[in-house]
């Protein structure tokens, strides 16, 4: 499985996180810290509205040289270290371990995102053994993201977040003949999906959204607006990589864990 690893820069840590870094003797000044989100849909990055982490996951903070650091699972960074994506082959020792809960609420800047300043929010259904354990949120085209966001803004106290951190409306990115220009919302309503834990229905919605988006979708935003998703996808990916805003990350087949099992 080939993922695009989107480098989402943390522009403002929460007070708790700042305190934690201080206690650990890690100086934030002059460093660039990125959450690396694994995506199969780089062409949808215009519509990012937050970045998801899991409170159940302990992430690593890994140095990649020049004062830059990646936050992702150790498993993912280990894979990267054998794909010429890190300074030293096979070196995957972390600088620090940071639990996802410390990252929730942080301010971020995501490449290509229309909204300049976004937040890190919690997603309970993130699988630790897939991708980087960090997921970028595109609620217009990802049914999982759409239902998670809906839950977050209806129950902010339950999730321990501020309502103002949540962008309520998806941004239309891809137009499709069957499901309109917010296909995740359409499919979630059509399949009557109520909860982020409705795994079977969400898997079905995701498959339908992938198919319609890829074969019939047209990009509505950015440099390649008007082109088909099939055509625009590799171009957007290549642009992001050339700009140093993304990496191409491969997941060894045997390690791929899909939610459908
Ligand atoms: C942005 C995005 C926009 C995504 C979209 C999907 C869609 P798959 O198909 O099962 O391999 N993802 C990545 N890592 C994880 C994880 N550890 N746990 C849970 N979800 C994860 O899933 C790949 C997609 O699942 C990735 O692509 C990511 O969300 C999420 F419009 O990134 B995607 C129809 C889907 N549309």
mmCIF file of N, CA, C and O and ligand atoms in Angstrom, residues 1 3 37-45 48 57 123 125-145 183-184 205-211 256-260, ligand 1:
data_model
loop_
_atom_site.group_PDB
_atom_site.id
_atom_site.type_symbol
_atom_site.label_atom_id
_atom_site.label_comp_id
_atom_site.label_asym_id
_atom_site.label_seq_id
_atom_site.Cartn_x
_atom_site.Cartn_y
_atom_site.Cartn_z
ATOM 1 N N UNK A 1 0.841 -1.203 0.000
ATOM 2 C CA UNK A 1 0.000 0.000 0.000
ATOM 3 C C UNK A 1 0.871 1.247 0.000
ATOM 4 O O UNK A 1 1.723 1.395 0.874
ATOM 5 N N UNK A 3 1.101 5.149 0.605
ATOM 6 C CA UNK A 3 0.441 6.310 1.192
ATOM 7 C C UNK A 3 1.237 7.566 0.864
ATOM 8 O O UNK A 3 2.446 7.511 0.677
ATOM 9 N N UNK A 37 0.529 12.591 8.465
ATOM 10 C CA UNK A 37 -0.740 11.881 8.266
ATOM 11 C C UNK A 37 -0.687 11.055 6.987
ATOM 12 O O UNK A 37 -0.326 11.563 5.927
ATOM 13 N N UNK A 38 -1.043 9.768 7.092
ATOM 14 C CA UNK A 38 -1.022 8.880 5.919
ATOM 15 C C UNK A 38 -2.353 8.979 5.189
ATOM 16 O O UNK A 38 -3.408 8.725 5.766
ATOM 17 N N UNK A 39 -2.286 9.333 3.911
ATOM 18 C CA UNK A 39 -3.532 9.433 3.134
ATOM 19 C C UNK A 39 -3.429 8.712 1.797
ATOM 20 O O UNK A 39 -2.349 8.593 1.225
ATOM 21 N N UNK A 40 -4.589 8.249 1.321
ATOM 22 C CA UNK A 40 -4.671 7.666 -0.021
ATOM 23 C C UNK A 40 -5.282 8.682 -0.989
ATOM 24 O O UNK A 40 -5.446 8.403 -2.161
ATOM 25 N N UNK A 41 -5.657 9.853 -0.457
ATOM 26 C CA UNK A 41 -6.359 10.849 -1.278
ATOM 27 C C UNK A 41 -5.682 12.220 -1.244
ATOM 28 O O UNK A 41 -6.296 13.209 -0.809
ATOM 29 N N UNK A 42 -4.438 12.313 -1.732
ATOM 30 C CA UNK A 42 -3.738 13.594 -1.664
ATOM 31 C C UNK A 42 -4.478 14.742 -2.366
ATOM 32 O O UNK A 42 -4.363 15.894 -1.961
ATOM 33 N N UNK A 43 -5.289 14.395 -3.377
ATOM 34 C CA UNK A 43 -6.000 15.444 -4.135
ATOM 35 C C UNK A 43 -7.114 16.104 -3.318
ATOM 36 O O UNK A 43 -7.672 17.120 -3.736
ATOM 37 N N UNK A 44 -7.425 15.527 -2.141
ATOM 38 C CA UNK A 44 -8.492 16.121 -1.315
ATOM 39 C C UNK A 44 -7.944 17.050 -0.230
ATOM 40 O O UNK A 44 -8.716 17.548 0.600
ATOM 41 N N UNK A 45 -6.638 17.291 -0.235
ATOM 42 C CA UNK A 45 -6.027 18.043 0.870
ATOM 43 C C UNK A 45 -6.533 19.486 1.011
ATOM 44 O O UNK A 45 -6.410 20.089 2.061
ATOM 45 N N UNK A 48 -9.049 19.794 4.015
ATOM 46 C CA UNK A 48 -8.736 19.372 5.385
ATOM 47 C C UNK A 48 -9.361 20.343 6.389
ATOM 48 O O UNK A 48 -9.261 21.561 6.224
ATOM 49 N N UNK A 57 -3.077 6.059 21.603
ATOM 50 C CA UNK A 57 -1.783 5.778 20.971
ATOM 51 C C UNK A 57 -0.668 6.630 21.575
ATOM 52 O O UNK A 57 -0.825 7.835 21.776
ATOM 53 N N UNK A 123 -9.729 11.059 17.473
ATOM 54 C CA UNK A 123 -10.514 10.076 16.719
ATOM 55 C C UNK A 123 -10.261 8.725 17.376
ATOM 56 O O UNK A 123 -9.123 8.241 17.392
ATOM 57 N N UNK A 125 -11.335 5.781 16.519
ATOM 58 C CA UNK A 125 -11.274 4.593 15.665
ATOM 59 C C UNK A 125 -9.968 4.480 14.870
ATOM 60 O O UNK A 125 -9.851 3.616 14.004
ATOM 61 N N UNK A 126 -8.989 5.321 15.165
ATOM 62 C CA UNK A 126 -7.697 5.192 14.476
ATOM 63 C C UNK A 126 -7.052 3.860 14.843
ATOM 64 O O UNK A 126 -7.006 3.487 16.017
ATOM 65 N N UNK A 127 -6.588 3.157 13.825
ATOM 66 C CA UNK A 127 -5.900 1.889 14.049
ATOM 67 C C UNK A 127 -4.401 2.170 14.190
ATOM 68 O O UNK A 127 -3.812 2.838 13.348
ATOM 69 N N UNK A 128 -3.835 1.634 15.267
ATOM 70 C CA UNK A 128 -2.415 1.895 15.515
ATOM 71 C C UNK A 128 -1.517 1.229 14.465
ATOM 72 O O UNK A 128 -0.465 1.753 14.116
ATOM 73 N N UNK A 129 -1.977 0.082 13.965
ATOM 74 C CA UNK A 129 -1.127 -0.708 13.075
ATOM 75 C C UNK A 129 -1.314 -0.363 11.600
ATOM 76 O O UNK A 129 -0.990 -1.152 10.717
ATOM 77 N N UNK A 130 -1.873 0.808 11.324
ATOM 78 C CA UNK A 130 -2.073 1.186 9.921
ATOM 79 C C UNK A 130 -1.524 2.589 9.672
ATOM 80 O O UNK A 130 -1.681 3.472 10.509
ATOM 81 N N UNK A 131 -0.909 2.773 8.527
ATOM 82 C CA UNK A 131 -0.396 4.099 8.180
ATOM 83 C C UNK A 131 0.550 4.610 9.249
ATOM 84 O O UNK A 131 1.418 3.877 9.740
ATOM 85 N N UNK A 132 0.367 5.869 9.630
ATOM 86 C CA UNK A 132 1.245 6.491 10.636
ATOM 87 C C UNK A 132 0.548 6.658 11.987
ATOM 88 O O UNK A 132 1.144 7.191 12.925
ATOM 89 N N UNK A 133 -0.748 6.257 12.058
ATOM 90 C CA UNK A 133 -1.514 6.478 13.289
ATOM 91 C C UNK A 133 -2.031 7.908 13.392
ATOM 92 O O UNK A 133 -2.709 8.257 14.348
ATOM 93 N N UNK A 134 -1.697 8.721 12.407
ATOM 94 C CA UNK A 134 -2.172 10.105 12.326
ATOM 95 C C UNK A 134 -3.038 10.188 11.066
ATOM 96 O O UNK A 134 -2.653 9.671 10.018
ATOM 97 N N UNK A 135 -4.207 10.800 11.176
ATOM 98 C CA UNK A 135 -5.149 10.837 10.050
ATOM 99 C C UNK A 135 -5.571 12.284 9.791
ATOM 100 O O UNK A 135 -5.997 12.980 10.722
ATOM 101 N N UNK A 136 -5.453 12.725 8.552
ATOM 102 C CA UNK A 136 -5.936 14.069 8.262
ATOM 103 C C UNK A 136 -7.414 14.011 7.905
ATOM 104 O O UNK A 136 -7.872 13.063 7.273
ATOM 105 N N UNK A 137 -8.158 15.010 8.353
ATOM 106 C CA UNK A 137 -9.618 14.967 8.287
ATOM 107 C C UNK A 137 -10.157 15.703 7.066
ATOM 108 O O UNK A 137 -9.958 16.910 6.919
ATOM 109 N N UNK A 138 -10.842 14.949 6.203
ATOM 110 C CA UNK A 138 -11.481 15.535 5.020
ATOM 111 C C UNK A 138 -12.958 15.114 5.025
ATOM 112 O O UNK A 138 -13.337 14.140 4.370
ATOM 113 N N UNK A 139 -13.790 15.825 5.774
ATOM 114 C CA UNK A 139 -15.173 15.382 5.986
ATOM 115 C C UNK A 139 -16.059 15.464 4.745
ATOM 116 O O UNK A 139 -17.138 14.883 4.723
ATOM 117 N N UNK A 140 -15.615 16.170 3.693
ATOM 118 C CA UNK A 140 -16.403 16.218 2.456
ATOM 119 C C UNK A 140 -16.367 14.881 1.725
ATOM 120 O O UNK A 140 -17.346 14.482 1.103
ATOM 121 N N UNK A 141 -15.245 14.172 1.824
ATOM 122 C CA UNK A 141 -15.051 12.965 1.020
ATOM 123 C C UNK A 141 -14.770 11.697 1.801
ATOM 124 O O UNK A 141 -14.717 10.629 1.231
ATOM 125 N N UNK A 142 -14.558 11.802 3.098
ATOM 126 C CA UNK A 142 -14.322 10.612 3.915
ATOM 127 C C UNK A 142 -15.472 10.420 4.915
ATOM 128 O O UNK A 142 -15.642 11.222 5.834
ATOM 129 N N UNK A 143 -16.276 9.375 4.722
ATOM 130 C CA UNK A 143 -17.406 9.125 5.631
ATOM 131 C C UNK A 143 -16.970 8.989 7.096
ATOM 132 O O UNK A 143 -17.635 9.510 7.991
ATOM 133 N N UNK A 144 -15.835 8.317 7.347
ATOM 134 C CA UNK A 144 -15.337 8.194 8.726
ATOM 135 C C UNK A 144 -15.122 9.571 9.343
ATOM 136 O O UNK A 144 -15.492 9.810 10.495
ATOM 137 N N UNK A 145 -14.516 10.453 8.575
ATOM 138 C CA UNK A 145 -14.218 11.792 9.082
ATOM 139 C C UNK A 145 -15.512 12.572 9.317
ATOM 140 O O UNK A 145 -15.656 13.269 10.316
ATOM 141 N N UNK A 183 -19.627 14.037 -0.978
ATOM 142 C CA UNK A 183 -20.119 12.659 -1.106
ATOM 143 C C UNK A 183 -20.147 11.924 0.229
ATOM 144 O O UNK A 183 -20.974 11.046 0.426
ATOM 145 N N UNK A 184 -19.279 12.302 1.170
ATOM 146 C CA UNK A 184 -19.304 11.617 2.472
ATOM 147 C C UNK A 184 -20.610 11.907 3.209
ATOM 148 O O UNK A 184 -21.256 11.007 3.736
ATOM 149 N N UNK A 205 -19.618 2.617 2.954
ATOM 150 C CA UNK A 205 -19.658 4.018 2.497
ATOM 151 C C UNK A 205 -18.306 4.430 1.916
ATOM 152 O O UNK A 205 -18.230 5.117 0.892
ATOM 153 N N UNK A 206 -17.238 3.995 2.584
ATOM 154 C CA UNK A 206 -15.895 4.355 2.117
ATOM 155 C C UNK A 206 -15.626 3.767 0.737
ATOM 156 O O UNK A 206 -15.111 4.457 -0.147
ATOM 157 N N UNK A 207 -16.020 2.505 0.544
ATOM 158 C CA UNK A 207 -15.793 1.882 -0.760
ATOM 159 C C UNK A 207 -16.559 2.607 -1.864
ATOM 160 O O UNK A 207 -16.017 2.861 -2.942
ATOM 161 N N UNK A 208 -17.827 2.935 -1.578
ATOM 162 C CA UNK A 208 -18.634 3.659 -2.576
ATOM 163 C C UNK A 208 -18.024 5.031 -2.872
ATOM 164 O O UNK A 208 -17.953 5.455 -4.023
ATOM 165 N N UNK A 209 -17.553 5.704 -1.821
ATOM 166 C CA UNK A 209 -16.976 7.043 -1.994
ATOM 167 C C UNK A 209 -15.671 6.981 -2.801
ATOM 168 O O UNK A 209 -15.444 7.808 -3.686
ATOM 169 N N UNK A 210 -14.840 5.998 -2.498
ATOM 170 C CA UNK A 210 -13.587 5.831 -3.255
ATOM 171 C C UNK A 210 -13.880 5.644 -4.737
ATOM 172 O O UNK A 210 -13.290 6.292 -5.598
ATOM 173 N N UNK A 211 -14.810 4.725 -5.023
ATOM 174 C CA UNK A 211 -15.121 4.363 -6.404
ATOM 175 C C UNK A 211 -15.654 5.552 -7.187
ATOM 176 O O UNK A 211 -15.149 5.881 -8.257
ATOM 177 N N UNK A 256 -0.375 -4.620 6.493
ATOM 178 C CA UNK A 256 -1.581 -3.837 6.254
ATOM 179 C C UNK A 256 -2.746 -4.456 7.016
ATOM 180 O O UNK A 256 -3.039 -5.633 6.901
ATOM 181 N N UNK A 257 -3.385 -3.652 7.839
ATOM 182 C CA UNK A 257 -4.555 -4.098 8.575
ATOM 183 C C UNK A 257 -5.706 -3.238 8.107
ATOM 184 O O UNK A 257 -5.695 -2.035 8.282
ATOM 185 N N UNK A 258 -6.682 -3.846 7.473
ATOM 186 C CA UNK A 258 -7.797 -3.019 7.028
ATOM 187 C C UNK A 258 -8.955 -3.206 7.987
ATOM 188 O O UNK A 258 -9.079 -4.214 8.662
ATOM 189 N N UNK A 259 -9.793 -2.184 8.036
ATOM 190 C CA UNK A 259 -10.882 -2.220 8.997
ATOM 191 C C UNK A 259 -11.901 -3.279 8.610
ATOM 192 O O UNK A 259 -12.669 -3.744 9.432
ATOM 193 N N UNK A 260 -11.913 -3.640 7.330
ATOM 194 C CA UNK A 260 -12.859 -4.673 6.922
ATOM 195 C C UNK A 260 -12.307 -6.066 7.278
ATOM 196 O O UNK A 260 -13.011 -7.059 7.186
HETATM 197 C C1 LIG B 1 -7.592 11.648 3.768
HETATM 198 C C2 LIG B 1 -8.773 11.127 3.089
HETATM 199 C C3 LIG B 1 -9.693 11.811 2.311
HETATM 200 C C4 LIG B 1 -8.904 9.745 3.263
HETATM 201 C C5 LIG B 1 -10.742 11.090 1.756
HETATM 202 C C6 LIG B 1 -9.938 9.003 2.741
HETATM 203 C C7 LIG B 1 -10.877 9.688 1.976
HETATM 204 P P1 LIG B 1 -8.074 2.447 3.736
HETATM 205 O O1 LIG B 1 -8.831 2.730 2.504
HETATM 206 O O2 LIG B 1 -8.838 1.601 4.701
HETATM 207 O O3 LIG B 1 -6.676 1.951 3.491
HETATM 208 N N1 LIG B 1 -6.508 6.365 7.628
HETATM 209 C C8 LIG B 1 -5.165 6.371 7.461
HETATM 210 N N2 LIG B 1 -4.557 5.763 8.491
HETATM 211 C C9 LIG B 1 -5.525 5.348 9.320
HETATM 212 C C10 LIG B 1 -5.512 4.659 10.565
HETATM 213 N N3 LIG B 1 -4.373 4.300 11.160
HETATM 214 N N4 LIG B 1 -6.699 4.370 11.152
HETATM 215 C C11 LIG B 1 -7.860 4.756 10.565
HETATM 216 N N5 LIG B 1 -7.932 5.419 9.402
HETATM 217 C C12 LIG B 1 -6.787 5.712 8.772
HETATM 218 O O4 LIG B 1 -7.942 3.826 4.496
HETATM 219 C C13 LIG B 1 -7.054 4.814 4.115
HETATM 220 C C14 LIG B 1 -7.658 6.098 4.584
HETATM 221 O O5 LIG B 1 -8.065 5.927 5.954
HETATM 222 C C15 LIG B 1 -6.671 7.244 4.554
HETATM 223 O O6 LIG B 1 -6.970 8.182 3.511
HETATM 224 C C16 LIG B 1 -7.026 7.984 5.833
HETATM 225 O O7 LIG B 1 -8.051 8.870 5.434
HETATM 226 C C17 LIG B 1 -7.556 6.943 6.756
HETATM 227 F F1 LIG B 1 -11.629 11.720 1.032
HETATM 228 O O8 LIG B 1 -6.879 10.482 4.164
HETATM 229 B B1 LIG B 1 -7.728 9.266 4.083
HETATM 230 C C18 LIG B 1 -13.515 7.370 0.799
HETATM 231 C C19 LIG B 1 -12.303 7.730 1.643
HETATM 232 N N6 LIG B 1 -11.965 9.087 1.377
#
